[in-house]
JSON list of C-alpha atoms in Angstrom, two decimals:
[
{"chain": "I", "resi": 1, "resn": "MET", "atom": "CA", "xyz": [101.64, 136.74, 77.90]},
{"chain": "I", "resi": 2, "resn": "ILE", "atom": "CA", "xyz": [98.81, 136.81, 80.42]},
{"chain": "I", "resi": 3, "resn": "VAL", "atom": "CA", "xyz": [95.70, 134.69, 79.80]},
{"chain": "I", "resi": 4, "resn": "VAL", "atom": "CA", "xyz": [92.41, 135.42, 81.54]},
{"chain": "I", "resi": 5, "resn": "SER", "atom": "CA", "xyz": [89.95, 132.53, 81.40]},
{"chain": "I", "resi": 6, "resn": "ALA", "atom": "CA", "xyz": [86.20, 133.21, 81.33]},
{"chain": "I", "resi": 7, "resn": "ALA", "atom": "CA", "xyz": [87.15, 136.69, 80.11]},
{"chain": "I", "resi": 8, "resn": "SER", "atom": "CA", "xyz": [83.73, 137.45, 78.64]},
{"chain": "I", "resi": 9, "resn": "GLY", "atom": "CA", "xyz": [82.07, 137.15, 82.05]},
{"chain": "I", "resi": 10, "resn": "ALA", "atom": "CA", "xyz": [81.59, 140.05, 84.46]},
{"chain": "I", "resi": 11, "resn": "PHE", "atom": "CA", "xyz": [84.66, 139.33, 86.60]},
{"chain": "I", "resi": 12, "resn": "GLY", "atom": "CA", "xyz": [86.83, 138.43, 83.61]},
{"chain": "I", "resi": 13, "resn": "ARG", "atom": "CA", "xyz": [85.98, 141.70, 81.88]},
{"chain": "I", "resi": 14, "resn": "LEU", "atom": "CA", "xyz": [86.79, 143.65, 85.02]},
{"chain": "I", "resi": 15, "resn": "VAL", "atom": "CA", "xyz": [90.21, 142.00, 85.18]},
{"chain": "I", "resi": 16, "resn": "VAL", "atom": "CA", "xyz": [90.91, 142.57, 81.48]},
{"chain": "I", "resi": 17, "resn": "ASP", "atom": "CA", "xyz": [89.97, 146.24, 81.88]},
{"chain": "I", "resi": 18, "resn": "ARG", "atom": "CA", "xyz": [92.40, 146.60, 84.78]},
{"chain": "I", "resi": 19, "resn": "LEU", "atom": "CA", "xyz": [95.14, 144.74, 82.92]},
{"chain": "I", "resi": 20, "resn": "LEU", "atom": "CA", "xyz": [94.78, 147.07, 79.96]},
{"chain": "I", "resi": 21, "resn": "GLU", "atom": "CA", "xyz": [95.52, 149.98, 82.30]},
{"chain": "I", "resi": 22, "resn": "ARG", "atom": "CA", "xyz": [98.87, 148.34, 83.11]},
{"chain": "I", "resi": 23, "resn": "CYS", "atom": "CA", "xyz": [99.84, 146.21, 80.15]},
{"chain": "I", "resi": 24, "resn": "PRO", "atom": "CA", "xyz": [99.93, 146.59, 76.40]},
{"chain": "I", "resi": 25, "resn": "ALA", "atom": "CA", "xyz": [96.91, 144.85, 74.89]},
{"chain": "I", "resi": 26, "resn": "ASP", "atom": "CA", "xyz": [99.09, 142.48, 72.89]},
{"chain": "I", "resi": 27, "resn": "LEU", "atom": "CA", "xyz": [100.23, 140.88, 76.17]},
{"chain": "I", "resi": 28, "resn": "VAL", "atom": "CA", "xyz": [96.68, 139.99, 77.19]},
{"chain": "I", "resi": 29, "resn": "THR", "atom": "CA", "xyz": [94.74, 137.00, 75.89]},
{"chain": "I", "resi": 30, "resn": "ALA", "atom": "CA", "xyz": [91.07, 136.43, 76.64]},
{"chain": "I", "resi": 31, "resn": "ALA", "atom": "CA", "xyz": [90.03, 132.78, 76.78]},
{"chain": "I", "resi": 32, "resn": "VAL", "atom": "CA", "xyz": [86.29, 132.58, 76.14]},
{"chain": "I", "resi": 33, "resn": "ARG", "atom": "CA", "xyz": [83.73, 129.95, 75.17]},
{"chain": "I", "resi": 34, "resn": "ASP", "atom": "CA", "xyz": [82.33, 132.12, 72.38]},
{"chain": "I", "resi": 35, "resn": "PRO", "atom": "CA", "xyz": [84.82, 134.56, 70.80]},
{"chain": "I", "resi": 36, "resn": "GLY", "atom": "CA", "xyz": [81.92, 136.46, 69.21]},
{"chain": "I", "resi": 37, "resn": "LYS", "atom": "CA", "xyz": [80.83, 137.58, 72.67]},
{"chain": "I", "resi": 38, "resn": "ALA", "atom": "CA", "xyz": [84.22, 139.23, 73.20]},
{"chain": "I", "resi": 39, "resn": "ALA", "atom": "CA", "xyz": [84.48, 141.20, 69.95]},
{"chain": "I", "resi": 40, "resn": "ASP", "atom": "CA", "xyz": [84.72, 144.40, 71.98]},
{"chain": "I", "resi": 41, "resn": "LEU", "atom": "CA", "xyz": [87.87, 143.06, 73.67]},
{"chain": "I", "resi": 42, "resn": "ALA", "atom": "CA", "xyz": [89.36, 142.15, 70.30]},
{"chain": "I", "resi": 43, "resn": "ALA", "atom": "CA", "xyz": [88.60, 145.68, 69.07]},
{"chain": "I", "resi": 44, "resn": "ARG", "atom": "CA", "xyz": [90.72, 146.97, 71.96]},
{"chain": "I", "resi": 45, "resn": "GLY", "atom": "CA", "xyz": [93.69, 144.84, 70.81]},
{"chain": "I", "resi": 46, "resn": "VAL", "atom": "CA", "xyz": [93.23, 141.88, 73.18]},
{"chain": "I", "resi": 47, "resn": "ARG", "atom": "CA", "xyz": [93.82, 138.46, 71.66]},
{"chain": "I", "resi": 48, "resn": "VAL", "atom": "CA", "xyz": [90.51, 136.61, 71.94]},
{"chain": "I", "resi": 49, "resn": "ARG", "atom": "CA", "xyz": [90.73, 132.83, 71.65]},
{"chain": "I", "resi": 50, "resn": "PRO", "atom": "CA", "xyz": [88.34, 129.95, 72.23]},
{"chain": "I", "resi": 51, "resn": "GLY", "atom": "CA", "xyz": [88.86, 128.34, 75.62]},
{"chain": "I", "resi": 52, "resn": "ASP", "atom": "CA", "xyz": [86.03, 126.16, 76.89]},
{"chain": "I", "resi": 53, "resn": "TYR", "atom": "CA", "xyz": [86.32, 124.34, 80.23]},
{"chain": "I", "resi": 54, "resn": "ASP", "atom": "CA", "xyz": [84.38, 121.45, 78.68]},
{"chain": "I", "resi": 55, "resn": "VAL", "atom": "CA", "xyz": [86.74, 121.19, 75.68]},
{"chain": "I", "resi": 56, "resn": "PRO", "atom": "CA", "xyz": [90.27, 120.69, 77.11]},
{"chain": "I", "resi": 57, "resn": "LYS", "atom": "CA", "xyz": [91.93, 120.85, 73.68]},
{"chain": "I", "resi": 58, "resn": "THR", "atom": "CA", "xyz": [90.85, 124.50, 73.35]},
{"chain": "I", "resi": 59, "resn": "LEU", "atom": "CA", "xyz": [92.36, 125.26, 76.77]},
{"chain": "I", "resi": 60, "resn": "ARG", "atom": "CA", "xyz": [95.76, 123.82, 75.93]},
{"chain": "I", "resi": 61, "resn": "THR", "atom": "CA", "xyz": [95.82, 125.80, 72.68]},
{"chain": "I", "resi": 62, "resn": "VAL", "atom": "CA", "xyz": [94.90, 129.13, 74.29]},
{"chain": "I", "resi": 63, "resn": "PHE", "atom": "CA", "xyz": [97.31, 128.60, 77.22]},
{"chain": "I", "resi": 64, "resn": "GLU", "atom": "CA", "xyz": [100.27, 127.85, 74.92]},
{"chain": "I", "resi": 65, "resn": "GLY", "atom": "CA", "xyz": [102.95, 130.51, 75.41]},
{"chain": "I", "resi": 66, "resn": "ALA", "atom": "CA", "xyz": [101.34, 132.02, 78.53]},
{"chain": "I", "resi": 67, "resn": "ASP", "atom": "CA", "xyz": [103.57, 133.15, 81.37]},
{"chain": "I", "resi": 68, "resn": "ARG", "atom": "CA", "xyz": [100.59, 133.65, 83.67]},
{"chain": "I", "resi": 69, "resn": "LEU", "atom": "CA", "xyz": [97.00, 132.49, 83.83]},
{"chain": "I", "resi": 70, "resn": "LEU", "atom": "CA", "xyz": [94.06, 133.84, 85.77]},
{"chain": "I", "resi": 71, "resn": "LEU", "atom": "CA", "xyz": [91.83, 130.78, 86.12]},
{"chain": "I", "resi": 72, "resn": "ILE", "atom": "CA", "xyz": [88.39, 132.13, 86.95]},
{"chain": "I", "resi": 73, "resn": "SER", "atom": "CA", "xyz": [86.31, 129.40, 88.51]},
{"chain": "I", "resi": 74, "resn": "SER", "atom": "CA", "xyz": [83.55, 127.89, 86.43]},
{"chain": "I", "resi": 75, "resn": "PRO", "atom": "CA", "xyz": [79.96, 129.03, 87.03]},
{"chain": "I", "resi": 76, "resn": "GLU", "atom": "CA", "xyz": [78.90, 125.37, 86.96]},
{"chain": "I", "resi": 77, "resn": "LEU", "atom": "CA", "xyz": [76.86, 124.50, 90.06]},
{"chain": "I", "resi": 78, "resn": "ASP", "atom": "CA", "xyz": [77.39, 120.73, 90.04]},
{"chain": "I", "resi": 79, "resn": "PRO", "atom": "CA", "xyz": [80.55, 120.21, 92.15]},
{"chain": "I", "resi": 80, "resn": "ALA", "atom": "CA", "xyz": [81.68, 117.10, 90.27]},
{"chain": "I", "resi": 81, "resn": "ARG", "atom": "CA", "xyz": [81.38, 118.76, 86.88]},
{"chain": "I", "resi": 82, "resn": "ARG", "atom": "CA", "xyz": [83.00, 121.99, 88.15]},
{"chain": "I", "resi": 83, "resn": "ALA", "atom": "CA", "xyz": [85.91, 120.01, 89.62]},
{"chain": "I", "resi": 84, "resn": "ALA", "atom": "CA", "xyz": [86.36, 118.18, 86.29]},
{"chain": "I", "resi": 85, "resn": "GLN", "atom": "CA", "xyz": [86.35, 121.48, 84.39]},
{"chain": "I", "resi": 86, "resn": "HIS", "atom": "CA", "xyz": [88.94, 122.98, 86.73]},
{"chain": "I", "resi": 87, "resn": "ARG", "atom": "CA", "xyz": [91.08, 119.84, 86.59]},
{"chain": "I", "resi": 88, "resn": "ALA", "atom": "CA", "xyz": [91.02, 120.02, 82.78]},
{"chain": "I", "resi": 89, "resn": "ALA", "atom": "CA", "xyz": [92.08, 123.68, 82.90]},
{"chain": "I", "resi": 90, "resn": "VAL", "atom": "CA", "xyz": [94.92, 123.04, 85.36]},
{"chain": "I", "resi": 91, "resn": "ASP", "atom": "CA", "xyz": [96.14, 120.03, 83.37]},
{"chain": "I", "resi": 92, "resn": "ALA", "atom": "CA", "xyz": [96.02, 122.05, 80.14]},
{"chain": "I", "resi": 93, "resn": "ALA", "atom": "CA", "xyz": [97.98, 124.88, 81.78]},
{"chain": "I", "resi": 94, "resn": "VAL", "atom": "CA", "xyz": [100.63, 122.47, 83.04]},
{"chain": "I", "resi": 95, "resn": "ASP", "atom": "CA", "xyz": [100.86, 120.77, 79.64]},
{"chain": "I", "resi": 96, "resn": "ALA", "atom": "CA", "xyz": [101.20, 124.17, 77.96]},
{"chain": "I", "resi": 97, "resn": "GLY", "atom": "CA", "xyz": [103.98, 125.23, 80.34]},
{"chain": "I", "resi": 98, "resn": "VAL", "atom": "CA", "xyz": [102.17, 128.13, 82.02]},
{"chain": "I", "resi": 99, "resn": "GLY", "atom": "CA", "xyz": [104.46, 129.63, 84.65]},
{"chain": "I", "resi": 100, "resn": "SER", "atom": "CA", "xyz": [101.97, 130.82, 87.26]},
{"chain": "I", "resi": 101, "resn": "ILE", "atom": "CA", "xyz": [98.29, 130.35, 87.90]},
{"chain": "I", "resi": 102, "resn": "VAL", "atom": "CA", "xyz": [96.06, 132.65, 89.90]},
{"chain": "I", "resi": 103, "resn": "TYR", "atom": "CA", "xyz": [92.83, 130.89, 90.78]},
{"chain": "I", "resi": 104, "resn": "THR", "atom": "CA", "xyz": [89.60, 132.41, 92.07]},
{"chain": "I", "resi": 105, "resn": "SER", "atom": "CA", "xyz": [88.68, 130.00, 94.81]},
{"chain": "I", "resi": 106, "resn": "PHE", "atom": "CA", "xyz": [86.17, 130.15, 97.66]},
{"chain": "I", "resi": 107, "resn": "LEU", "atom": "CA", "xyz": [86.66, 131.10, 101.29]},
{"chain": "I", "resi": 108, "resn": "GLY", "atom": "CA", "xyz": [87.48, 128.00, 103.35]},
{"chain": "I", "resi": 109, "resn": "ALA", "atom": "CA", "xyz": [88.15, 125.77, 100.36]},
{"chain": "I", "resi": 110, "resn": "GLY", "atom": "CA", "xyz": [91.67, 125.09, 101.57]},
{"chain": "I", "resi": 111, "resn": "THR", "atom": "CA", "xyz": [90.37, 123.25, 104.61]},
{"chain": "I", "resi": 112, "resn": "GLN", "atom": "CA", "xyz": [86.83, 122.13, 103.70]},
{"chain": "I", "resi": 113, "resn": "SER", "atom": "CA", "xyz": [85.93, 119.68, 100.97]},
{"chain": "I", "resi": 114, "resn": "ASP", "atom": "CA", "xyz": [82.17, 119.51, 101.13]},
{"chain": "I", "resi": 115, "resn": "GLY", "atom": "CA", "xyz": [79.21, 121.47, 99.83]},
{"chain": "I", "resi": 116, "resn": "VAL", "atom": "CA", "xyz": [79.98, 124.63, 97.94]},
{"chain": "I", "resi": 117, "resn": "THR", "atom": "CA", "xyz": [83.73, 124.31, 98.61]},
{"chain": "I", "resi": 118, "resn": "ALA", "atom": "CA", "xyz": [84.13, 120.78, 97.22]},
{"chain": "I", "resi": 119, "resn": "ALA", "atom": "CA", "xyz": [85.18, 121.70, 93.67]},
{"chain": "I", "resi": 120, "resn": "HIS", "atom": "CA", "xyz": [87.35, 124.58, 94.87]},
{"chain": "I", "resi": 121, "resn": "HIS", "atom": "CA", "xyz": [89.06, 122.32, 97.41]},
{"chain": "I", "resi": 122, "resn": "ALA", "atom": "CA", "xyz": [89.80, 119.77, 94.68]},
{"chain": "I", "resi": 123, "resn": "THR", "atom": "CA", "xyz": [91.15, 122.51, 92.41]},
{"chain": "I", "resi": 124, "resn": "GLU", "atom": "CA", "xyz": [93.41, 123.94, 95.10]},
{"chain": "I", "resi": 125, "resn": "ARG", "atom": "CA", "xyz": [94.75, 120.45, 95.84]},
{"chain": "I", "resi": 126, "resn": "GLY", "atom": "CA", "xyz": [95.39, 119.94, 92.12]},
{"chain": "I", "resi": 127, "resn": "LEU", "atom": "CA", "xyz": [97.25, 123.24, 91.86]},
{"chain": "I", "resi": 128, "resn": "HIS", "atom": "CA", "xyz": [99.40, 122.41, 94.86]},
{"chain": "I", "resi": 129, "resn": "ARG", "atom": "CA", "xyz": [100.08, 118.92, 93.53]},
{"chain": "I", "resi": 130, "resn": "HIS", "atom": "CA", "xyz": [101.30, 120.34, 90.22]},
{"chain": "I", "resi": 131, "resn": "PHE", "atom": "CA", "xyz": [103.20, 123.35, 91.52]},
{"chain": "I", "resi": 132, "resn": "ALA", "atom": "CA", "xyz": [104.51, 122.49, 94.98]},
{"chain": "I", "resi": 133, "resn": "GLY", "atom": "CA", "xyz": [107.38, 120.35, 96.15]},
{"chain": "I", "resi": 134, "resn": "PRO", "atom": "CA", "xyz": [110.87, 119.49, 94.98]},
{"chain": "I", "resi": 135, "resn": "SER", "atom": "CA", "xyz": [109.79, 118.22, 91.55]},
{"chain": "I", "resi": 136, "resn": "ARG", "atom": "CA", "xyz": [108.29, 121.51, 90.42]},
{"chain": "I", "resi": 137, "resn": "SER", "atom": "CA", "xyz": [109.91, 123.32, 87.52]},
{"chain": "I", "resi": 138, "resn": "ALA", "atom": "CA", "xyz": [111.77, 126.56, 88.15]},
{"chain": "I", "resi": 139, "resn": "GLY", "atom": "CA", "xyz": [109.49, 129.54, 87.71]},
{"chain": "I", "resi": 140, "resn": "TYR", "atom": "CA", "xyz": [106.31, 127.65, 88.43]},
{"chain": "I", "resi": 141, "resn": "GLY", "atom": "CA", "xyz": [103.99, 128.71, 91.17]},
{"chain": "I", "resi": 142, "resn": "SER", "atom": "CA", "xyz": [100.37, 129.06, 92.09]},
{"chain": "I", "resi": 143, "resn": "PHE", "atom": "CA", "xyz": [98.32, 131.50, 94.05]},
{"chain": "I", "resi": 144, "resn": "VAL", "atom": "CA", "xyz": [94.92, 130.72, 95.45]},
{"chain": "I", "resi": 145, "resn": "LEU", "atom": "CA", "xyz": [92.66, 133.68, 96.10]},
{"chain": "I", "resi": 146, "resn": "PRO", "atom": "CA", "xyz": [90.04, 133.37, 98.82]},
{"chain": "I", "resi": 147, "resn": "THR", "atom": "CA", "xyz": [87.07, 134.70, 96.82]},
{"chain": "I", "resi": 148, "resn": "LYS", "atom": "CA", "xyz": [86.02, 136.08, 93.49]},
{"chain": "I", "resi": 149, "resn": "ASN", "atom": "CA", "xyz": [85.49, 139.36, 95.31]},
{"chain": "I", "resi": 150, "resn": "GLU", "atom": "CA", "xyz": [89.24, 140.03, 95.53]},
{"chain": "I", "resi": 151, "resn": "SER", "atom": "CA", "xyz": [89.87, 143.31, 93.79]},
{"chain": "I", "resi": 152, "resn": "ALA", "atom": "CA", "xyz": [90.93, 143.19, 90.19]},
{"chain": "I", "resi": 153, "resn": "ASP", "atom": "CA", "xyz": [93.70, 145.57, 91.20]},
{"chain": "I", "resi": 154, "resn": "LEU", "atom": "CA", "xyz": [95.22, 142.96, 93.51]},
{"chain": "I", "resi": 155, "resn": "ILE", "atom": "CA", "xyz": [94.98, 140.25, 90.86]},
{"chain": "I", "resi": 156, "resn": "CYS", "atom": "CA", "xyz": [96.32, 142.36, 88.03]},
{"chain": "I", "resi": 157, "resn": "HIS", "atom": "CA", "xyz": [99.00, 144.36, 89.71]},
{"chain": "I", "resi": 158, "resn": "ARG", "atom": "CA", "xyz": [100.38, 142.24, 92.50]},
{"chain": "I", "resi": 159, "resn": "ARG", "atom": "CA", "xyz": [99.80, 138.78, 91.09]},
{"chain": "I", "resi": 160, "resn": "LEU", "atom": "CA", "xyz": [99.72, 138.87, 87.29]},
{"chain": "I", "resi": 161, "resn": "CYS", "atom": "CA", "xyz": [101.84, 141.96, 86.64]},
{"chain": "I", "resi": 162, "resn": "SER", "atom": "CA", "xyz": [104.65, 141.29, 89.10]},
{"chain": "I", "resi": 163, "resn": "GLN", "atom": "CA", "xyz": [108.04, 142.93, 88.84]},
{"chain": "I", "resi": 164, "resn": "SER", "atom": "CA", "xyz": [109.29, 140.13, 86.58]},
{"chain": "I", "resi": 165, "resn": "ALA", "atom": "CA", "xyz": [106.33, 140.23, 84.21]},
{"chain": "I", "resi": 166, "resn": "PRO", "atom": "CA", "xyz": [106.75, 141.87, 80.82]},
{"chain": "I", "resi": 167, "resn": "CYS", "atom": "CA", "xyz": [104.07, 144.40, 81.72]},
{"chain": "I", "resi": 168, "resn": "SER", "atom": "CA", "xyz": [105.83, 145.65, 84.84]},
{"chain": "I", "resi": 169, "resn": "ALA", "atom": "CA", "xyz": [106.24, 149.07, 83.26]},
{"chain": "I", "resi": 170, "resn": "ALA", "atom": "CA", "xyz": [102.77, 150.17, 84.31]},
{"chain": "I", "resi": 171, "resn": "ARG", "atom": "CA", "xyz": [101.02, 152.53, 81.97]},
{"chain": "I", "resi": 172, "resn": "THR", "atom": "CA", "xyz": [99.29, 155.50, 83.45]},
{"chain": "I", "resi": 173, "resn": "SER", "atom": "CA", "xyz": [95.94, 156.59, 82.15]},
{"chain": "I", "resi": 174, "resn": "LYS", "atom": "CA", "xyz": [94.55, 160.10, 82.54]}
]
């Protein structure tokens, strides 16, 4: 199962649309703050579940059983609050046993920890702490994307729908 966080936002919807071109809808779960705002996704067969960055319990529940997670960064502007939201999401994903996380970061966040990159830097460090090194579980991994402007095609096809994913038999649409 693939979970897309913040799936009712503009970027999340773009990714879900691209996933549905490649994967059966029952393999896609949309984590959203307000499931009512994603009724159109549910009508297309996508599982829509509550997943609020400020309510970690909802994140753990929606991430349960996920092979892969696209963690779309929070729109929160306060770096401390955004970092806390991302930390809660990463912790919930680890607790739920998610195999891989793709995270929409910010250019330069891997090396800079101030200003606009602060929360993204902290999130990348948290991902690497959980998924790197000799103590990591087999099958775990993380990918950090440089910007939200990465194409949905790259995220969906090369990252979330890899050869080992259950949706590797890409569907063609005409």
